[in-house]
Amino acid sequence: MAKRIITISREFGSGGRFIGEEVAKKLGIAYYDKNIINEIAEKSGLSPEYIQENAELSPKRGLFAYAFAGRDITGKSVEDMVYEAQRKVILDLAEKESCVIIGRNADYILKDRDDVLNVFIHGNMPEKIQRITRLYNVEEKEAVKMMADTDKRRMTNYNFYTDQRWGKADNYTLCLNSSQLGYDRCEKIIMECICKMKER
């Protein structure tokens, strides 16, 4: 099989990570999510704990503070170093093998390749709340807060480091509503698209 890369961006609570993992298993290809944190840490010289918290999410301060936070004389912030290390790791992975990469602006980082399928998974509020309350064992109110906070930080990070808008359909090959389609159907659609790419 020719090399194929699937990037999955997702709303918090939409099941995008689970869908990506299942697709990787079914296709028998590598799956990259939190398991690339150590590589990013190594390349940036920062701790894995710091990367875990900051590599995909902006600081909680908002975009304006993000743009001016902690820059050294070269104009680079710690966040810039993290992003650059993350970018290198993702480019290396895409060069190496077929894989599924979750989040981390991978759709933008790999935009110049023609062997990439970019997917955005979103969902309806009631289903996402239900999933978060179950997975994290929290009340509904806390689930809504977690969702708003995580998606806002993902969006801020994405919008800052790309010239695109997070979640905008134009950025992706496929936008799937996991609440309406269900996880199985989302997985099948992604795999069908990969096979179609293969035939081109």
GROMACS .gro file of N, CA, C and O in nm, residues 118-199:
model
  328
  118ASN      N    1  -0.711   1.496   0.562
  118ASN     CA    2  -0.735   1.577   0.682
  118ASN      C    3  -0.882   1.567   0.723
  118ASN      O    4  -0.970   1.599   0.645
  119VAL      N    5  -0.903   1.525   0.847
  119VAL     CA    6  -1.039   1.502   0.896
  119VAL      C    7  -1.066   1.590   1.018
  119VAL      O    8  -0.980   1.607   1.104
  120PHE      N    9  -1.187   1.646   1.022
  120PHE     CA   10  -1.231   1.720   1.142
  120PHE      C   11  -1.355   1.651   1.197
  120PHE      O   12  -1.453   1.631   1.125
  121ILE      N   13  -1.348   1.609   1.323
  121ILE     CA   14  -1.462   1.542   1.387
  121ILE      C   15  -1.528   1.639   1.485
  121ILE      O   16  -1.462   1.695   1.572
  122HIS      N   17  -1.657   1.658   1.467
  122HIS     CA   18  -1.732   1.743   1.560
  122HIS      C   19  -1.856   1.667   1.605
  122HIS      O   20  -1.882   1.556   1.559
  123GLY      N   21  -1.930   1.725   1.696
  123GLY     CA   22  -2.048   1.654   1.745
  123GLY      C   23  -2.150   1.750   1.803
  123GLY      O   24  -2.125   1.870   1.814
  124ASN      N   25  -2.267   1.696   1.839
  124ASN     CA   26  -2.372   1.777   1.898
  124ASN      C   27  -2.350   1.788   2.049
  124ASN      O   28  -2.302   1.695   2.113
  125MET      N   29  -2.387   1.903   2.103
  125MET     CA   30  -2.362   1.932   2.244
  125MET      C   31  -2.412   1.823   2.340
  125MET      O   32  -2.336   1.778   2.426
  126PRO      N   33  -2.536   1.775   2.330
  126PRO     CA   34  -2.584   1.675   2.429
  126PRO      C   35  -2.497   1.549   2.432
  126PRO      O   36  -2.463   1.499   2.540
  127GLU      N   37  -2.459   1.499   2.315
  127GLU     CA   38  -2.377   1.377   2.309
  127GLU      C   39  -2.237   1.402   2.365
  127GLU      O   40  -2.181   1.318   2.435
  128LYS      N   41  -2.182   1.520   2.333
  128LYS     CA   42  -2.047   1.550   2.382
  128LYS      C   43  -2.048   1.564   2.535
  128LYS      O   44  -1.959   1.513   2.602
  129ILE      N   45  -2.151   1.629   2.588
  129ILE     CA   46  -2.162   1.644   2.735
  129ILE      C   47  -2.172   1.506   2.800
  129ILE      O   48  -2.103   1.477   2.898
  130GLN      N   49  -2.255   1.423   2.742
  130GLN     CA   50  -2.275   1.288   2.796
  130GLN      C   51  -2.144   1.209   2.797
  130GLN      O   52  -2.109   1.145   2.896
  131ARG      N   53  -2.070   1.220   2.689
  131ARG     CA   54  -1.942   1.147   2.678
  131ARG      C   55  -1.840   1.197   2.781
  131ARG      O   56  -1.772   1.119   2.847
  132ILE      N   57  -1.832   1.329   2.796
  132ILE     CA   58  -1.735   1.387   2.890
  132ILE      C   59  -1.772   1.352   3.035
  132ILE      O   60  -1.685   1.317   3.114
  133THR      N   61  -1.901   1.360   3.069
  133THR     CA   62  -1.941   1.327   3.207
  133THR      C   63  -1.906   1.181   3.238
  133THR      O   64  -1.862   1.149   3.348
  134ARG      N   65  -1.923   1.094   3.138
  134ARG     CA   66  -1.894   0.951   3.157
  134ARG      C   67  -1.744   0.926   3.167
  134ARG      O   68  -1.696   0.859   3.257
  135LEU      N   69  -1.668   0.983   3.073
  135LEU     CA   70  -1.524   0.958   3.067
  135LEU      C   71  -1.447   1.019   3.184
  135LEU      O   72  -1.351   0.961   3.233
  136TYR      N   73  -1.487   1.139   3.224
  136TYR     CA   74  -1.411   1.211   3.327
  136TYR      C   75  -1.480   1.211   3.463
  136TYR      O   76  -1.429   1.270   3.558
  137ASN      N   77  -1.596   1.146   3.468
  137ASN     CA   78  -1.670   1.134   3.593
  137ASN      C   79  -1.697   1.271   3.657
  137ASN      O   80  -1.663   1.296   3.773
  138VAL      N   81  -1.754   1.361   3.576
  138VAL     CA   82  -1.784   1.497   3.624
  138VAL      C   83  -1.932   1.529   3.603
  138VAL      O   84  -2.001   1.460   3.528
  139GLU      N   85  -1.978   1.633   3.670
  139GLU     CA   86  -2.116   1.679   3.652
  139GLU      C   87  -2.129   1.749   3.516
  139GLU      O   88  -2.030   1.793   3.458
  140GLU      N   89  -2.254   1.763   3.472
  140GLU     CA   90  -2.282   1.826   3.342
  140GLU      C   91  -2.220   1.967   3.329
  140GLU      O   92  -2.159   2.001   3.229
  141LYS      N   93  -2.235   2.046   3.435
  141LYS     CA   94  -2.184   2.184   3.434
  141LYS      C   95  -2.032   2.186   3.413
  141LYS      O   96  -1.978   2.266   3.337
  142GLU      N   97  -1.964   2.094   3.482
  142GLU     CA   98  -1.818   2.085   3.470
  142GLU      C   99  -1.779   2.038   3.329
  142GLU      O  100  -1.680   2.085   3.272
  143ALA      N  101  -1.858   1.946   3.272
  143ALA     CA  102  -1.832   1.896   3.136
  143ALA      C  103  -1.839   2.010   3.034
  143ALA      O  104  -1.755   2.022   2.945
  144VAL      N  105  -1.940   2.096   3.048
  144VAL     CA  106  -1.957   2.210   2.957
  144VAL      C  107  -1.838   2.304   2.968
  144VAL      O  108  -1.783   2.353   2.870
  145LYS      N  109  -1.792   2.328   3.092
  145LYS     CA  110  -1.678   2.416   3.117
  145LYS      C  111  -1.550   2.356   3.055
  145LYS      O  112  -1.471   2.425   2.990
  146MET      N  113  -1.528   2.226   3.076
  146MET     CA  114  -1.409   2.158   3.021
  146MET      C  115  -1.407   2.168   2.869
  146MET      O  116  -1.304   2.194   2.807
  147MET      N  117  -1.524   2.146   2.809
  147MET     CA  118  -1.536   2.151   2.664
  147MET      C  119  -1.503   2.290   2.610
  147MET      O  120  -1.423   2.305   2.516
  148ALA      N  121  -1.564   2.391   2.671
  148ALA     CA  122  -1.543   2.529   2.625
  148ALA      C  123  -1.396   2.569   2.640
  148ALA      O  124  -1.335   2.627   2.549
  149ASP      N  125  -1.336   2.533   2.753
  149ASP     CA  126  -1.197   2.570   2.782
  149ASP      C  127  -1.100   2.500   2.685
  149ASP      O  128  -1.014   2.564   2.624
  150THR      N  129  -1.117   2.368   2.668
  150THR     CA  130  -1.025   2.292   2.583
  150THR      C  131  -1.036   2.336   2.438
  150THR      O  132  -0.934   2.358   2.371
  151ASP      N  133  -1.158   2.350   2.388
  151ASP     CA  134  -1.174   2.389   2.247
  151ASP      C  135  -1.124   2.531   2.221
  151ASP      O  136  -1.066   2.560   2.118
  152LYS      N  137  -1.144   2.619   2.320
  152LYS     CA  138  -1.096   2.756   2.305
  152LYS      C  139  -0.943   2.758   2.295
  152LYS      O  140  -0.883   2.829   2.214
  153ARG      N  141  -0.877   2.679   2.382
  153ARG     CA  142  -0.731   2.675   2.381
  153ARG      C  143  -0.677   2.608   2.256
  153ARG      O  144  -0.575   2.650   2.201
  154ARG      N  145  -0.745   2.503   2.208
  154ARG     CA  146  -0.704   2.440   2.081
  154ARG      C  147  -0.715   2.541   1.966
  154ARG      O  148  -0.627   2.553   1.882
  155MET      N  149  -0.828   2.611   1.964
  155MET     CA  150  -0.854   2.707   1.858
  155MET      C  151  -0.751   2.821   1.859
  155MET      O  152  -0.698   2.860   1.755
  156THR      N  153  -0.721   2.872   1.978
  156THR     CA  154  -0.624   2.982   1.990
  156THR      C  155  -0.487   2.938   1.940
  156THR      O  156  -0.421   3.009   1.864
  157ASN      N  157  -0.445   2.818   1.981
  157ASN     CA  158  -0.315   2.765   1.936
  157ASN      C  159  -0.313   2.750   1.785
  157ASN      O  160  -0.219   2.795   1.717
  158TYR      N  161  -0.418   2.690   1.730
  158TYR     CA  162  -0.426   2.664   1.586
  158TYR      C  163  -0.427   2.795   1.507
  158TYR      O  164  -0.351   2.814   1.412
  159ASN      N  165  -0.515   2.887   1.547
  159ASN     CA  166  -0.527   3.014   1.474
  159ASN      C  167  -0.399   3.096   1.479
  159ASN      O  168  -0.365   3.168   1.386
  160PHE      N  169  -0.325   3.083   1.592
  160PHE     CA  170  -0.202   3.160   1.608
  160PHE      C  171  -0.090   3.107   1.518
  160PHE      O  172  -0.015   3.184   1.459
  161TYR      N  173  -0.078   2.973   1.509
  161TYR     CA  174   0.035   2.914   1.437
  161TYR      C  175   0.006   2.878   1.291
  161TYR      O  176   0.095   2.834   1.220
  162THR      N  177  -0.117   2.895   1.248
  162THR     CA  178  -0.149   2.868   1.107
  162THR      C  179  -0.215   2.993   1.051
  162THR      O  180  -0.251   3.082   1.126
  163ASP      N  181  -0.231   2.997   0.921
  163ASP     CA  182  -0.304   3.112   0.866
  163ASP      C  183  -0.447   3.069   0.835
  163ASP      O  184  -0.508   3.113   0.740
  164GLN      N  185  -0.498   2.978   0.917
  164GLN     CA  186  -0.631   2.921   0.896
  164GLN      C  187  -0.713   2.933   1.024
  164GLN      O  188  -0.660   2.969   1.128
  165ARG      N  189  -0.842   2.902   1.011
  165ARG     CA  190  -0.930   2.904   1.128
  165ARG      C  191  -0.966   2.762   1.169
  165ARG      O  192  -1.013   2.684   1.086
  166TRP      N  193  -0.943   2.732   1.296
  166TRP     CA  194  -0.972   2.598   1.350
  166TRP      C  195  -1.118   2.562   1.327
  166TRP      O  196  -1.208   2.642   1.353
  167GLY      N  197  -1.141   2.441   1.275
  167GLY     CA  198  -1.277   2.393   1.256
  167GLY      C  199  -1.344   2.438   1.128
  167GLY      O  200  -1.456   2.397   1.098
  168LYS      N  201  -1.276   2.523   1.049
  168LYS     CA  202  -1.337   2.571   0.924
  168LYS      C  203  -1.328   2.461   0.819
  168LYS      O  204  -1.220   2.406   0.793
  169ALA      N  205  -1.440   2.429   0.756
  169ALA     CA  206  -1.448   2.315   0.664
  169ALA      C  207  -1.343   2.318   0.553
  169ALA      O  208  -1.291   2.214   0.513
  170ASP      N  209  -1.309   2.437   0.504
  170ASP     CA  210  -1.211   2.450   0.395
  170ASP      C  211  -1.076   2.386   0.426
  170ASP      O  212  -1.002   2.349   0.336
  171ASN      N  213  -1.041   2.377   0.554
  171ASN     CA  214  -0.909   2.326   0.592
  171ASN      C  215  -0.898   2.174   0.586
  171ASN      O  216  -0.790   2.120   0.599
  172TYR      N  217  -1.012   2.107   0.571
  172TYR     CA  218  -1.013   1.962   0.585
  172TYR      C  219  -1.071   1.894   0.461
  172TYR      O  220  -1.149   1.952   0.388
  173THR      N  221  -1.029   1.769   0.443
  173THR     CA  222  -1.086   1.690   0.334
  173THR      C  223  -1.226   1.644   0.373
  173THR      O  224  -1.317   1.638   0.290
  174LEU      N  225  -1.241   1.611   0.500
  174LEU     CA  226  -1.368   1.557   0.551
  174LEU      C  227  -1.405   1.623   0.684
  174LEU      O  228  -1.318   1.637   0.770
  175CYS      N  229  -1.531   1.661   0.700
  175CYS     CA  230  -1.582   1.705   0.830
  175CYS      C  231  -1.696   1.611   0.867
  175CYS      O  232  -1.792   1.598   0.790
  176LEU      N  233  -1.682   1.543   0.979
  176LEU     CA  234  -1.781   1.441   1.016
  176LEU      C  235  -1.844   1.471   1.151
  176LEU      O  236  -1.773   1.503   1.247
  177ASN      N  237  -1.977   1.459   1.157
  177ASN     CA  238  -2.048   1.477   1.283
  177ASN      C  239  -2.066   1.340   1.348
  177ASN      O  240  -2.150   1.260   1.305
  178SER      N  241  -1.987   1.313   1.451
  178SER     CA  242  -1.989   1.180   1.513
  178SER      C  243  -2.120   1.153   1.586
  178SER      O  244  -2.158   1.038   1.604
  179SER      N  245  -2.191   1.258   1.628
  179SER     CA  246  -2.320   1.239   1.696
  179SER      C  247  -2.424   1.185   1.599
  179SER      O  248  -2.506   1.101   1.633
  180GLN      N  249  -2.422   1.237   1.476
  180GLN     CA  250  -2.521   1.196   1.377
  180GLN      C  251  -2.482   1.066   1.305
  180GLN      O  252  -2.567   0.983   1.277
  181LEU      N  253  -2.353   1.051   1.278
  181LEU     CA  254  -2.310   0.934   1.200
  181LEU      C  255  -2.277   0.814   1.288
  181LEU      O  256  -2.288   0.700   1.244
  182GLY      N  257  -2.237   0.838   1.412
  182GLY     CA  258  -2.188   0.730   1.499
  182GLY      C  259  -2.042   0.701   1.468
  182GLY      O  260  -1.994   0.729   1.358
  183TYR      N  261  -1.971   0.646   1.563
  183TYR     CA  262  -1.827   0.624   1.547
  183TYR      C  263  -1.795   0.525   1.435
  183TYR      O  264  -1.703   0.546   1.357
  184ASP      N  265  -1.871   0.415   1.429
  184ASP     CA  266  -1.843   0.312   1.327
  184ASP      C  267  -1.850   0.369   1.186
  184ASP      O  268  -1.765   0.342   1.102
  185ARG      N  269  -1.956   0.447   1.163
  185ARG     CA  270  -1.974   0.504   1.028
  185ARG      C  271  -1.862   0.604   0.996
  185ARG      O  272  -1.811   0.607   0.885
  186CYS      N  273  -1.822   0.683   1.095
  186CYS     CA  274  -1.711   0.777   1.076
  186CYS      C  275  -1.585   0.701   1.036
  186CYS      O  276  -1.514   0.741   0.942
  187GLU      N  277  -1.558   0.592   1.106
  187GLU     CA  278  -1.439   0.510   1.075
  187GLU      C  279  -1.447   0.457   0.932
  187GLU      O  280  -1.349   0.463   0.857
  188LYS      N  281  -1.565   0.405   0.894
  188LYS     CA  282  -1.581   0.348   0.759
  188LYS      C  283  -1.559   0.455   0.651
  188LYS      O  284  -1.496   0.430   0.549
  189ILE      N  285  -1.616   0.574   0.672
  189ILE     CA  286  -1.602   0.682   0.574
  189ILE      C  287  -1.455   0.720   0.556
  189ILE      O  288  -1.405   0.736   0.444
  190ILE      N  289  -1.383   0.731   0.668
  190ILE     CA  290  -1.240   0.767   0.662
  190ILE      C  291  -1.163   0.659   0.585
  190ILE      O  292  -1.082   0.690   0.497
  191MET      N  293  -1.192   0.532   0.614
  191MET     CA  294  -1.121   0.423   0.546
  191MET      C  295  -1.157   0.416   0.397
  191MET      O  296  -1.072   0.390   0.314
  192GLU      N  297  -1.284   0.443   0.365
  192GLU     CA  298  -1.324   0.446   0.223
  192GLU      C  299  -1.249   0.556   0.148
  192GLU      O  300  -1.204   0.537   0.036
  193CYS      N  301  -1.236   0.672   0.212
  193CYS     CA  302  -1.165   0.785   0.149
  193CYS      C  303  -1.018   0.753   0.126
  193CYS      O  304  -0.961   0.788   0.023
  194ILE      N  305  -0.958   0.685   0.223
  194ILE     CA  306  -0.816   0.647   0.209
  194ILE      C  307  -0.798   0.551   0.092
  194ILE      O  308  -0.705   0.562   0.014
  195CYS      N  309  -0.892   0.457   0.078
  195CYS     CA  310  -0.885   0.362  -0.034
  195CYS      C  311  -0.902   0.434  -0.168
  195CYS      O  312  -0.836   0.403  -0.265
  196LYS      N  313  -0.992   0.531  -0.171
  196LYS     CA  314  -1.012   0.610  -0.295
  196LYS      C  315  -0.885   0.686  -0.330
  196LYS      O  316  -0.847   0.695  -0.447
  197MET      N  317  -0.818   0.743  -0.229
  197MET     CA  318  -0.692   0.814  -0.254
  197MET      C  319  -0.589   0.719  -0.315
  197MET      O  320  -0.514   0.755  -0.402
  198LYS      N  321  -0.591   0.595  -0.265
  198LYS     CA  322  -0.497   0.494  -0.310
  198LYS      C  323  -0.513   0.466  -0.460
  198LYS      O  324  -0.418   0.440  -0.532
  199GLU      N  325  -0.641   0.473  -0.505
  199GLU     CA  326  -0.670   0.438  -0.645
  199GLU      C  327  -0.634   0.549  -0.743
  199GLU      O  328  -0.627   0.528  -0.861
   0.00000   0.00000   0.00000
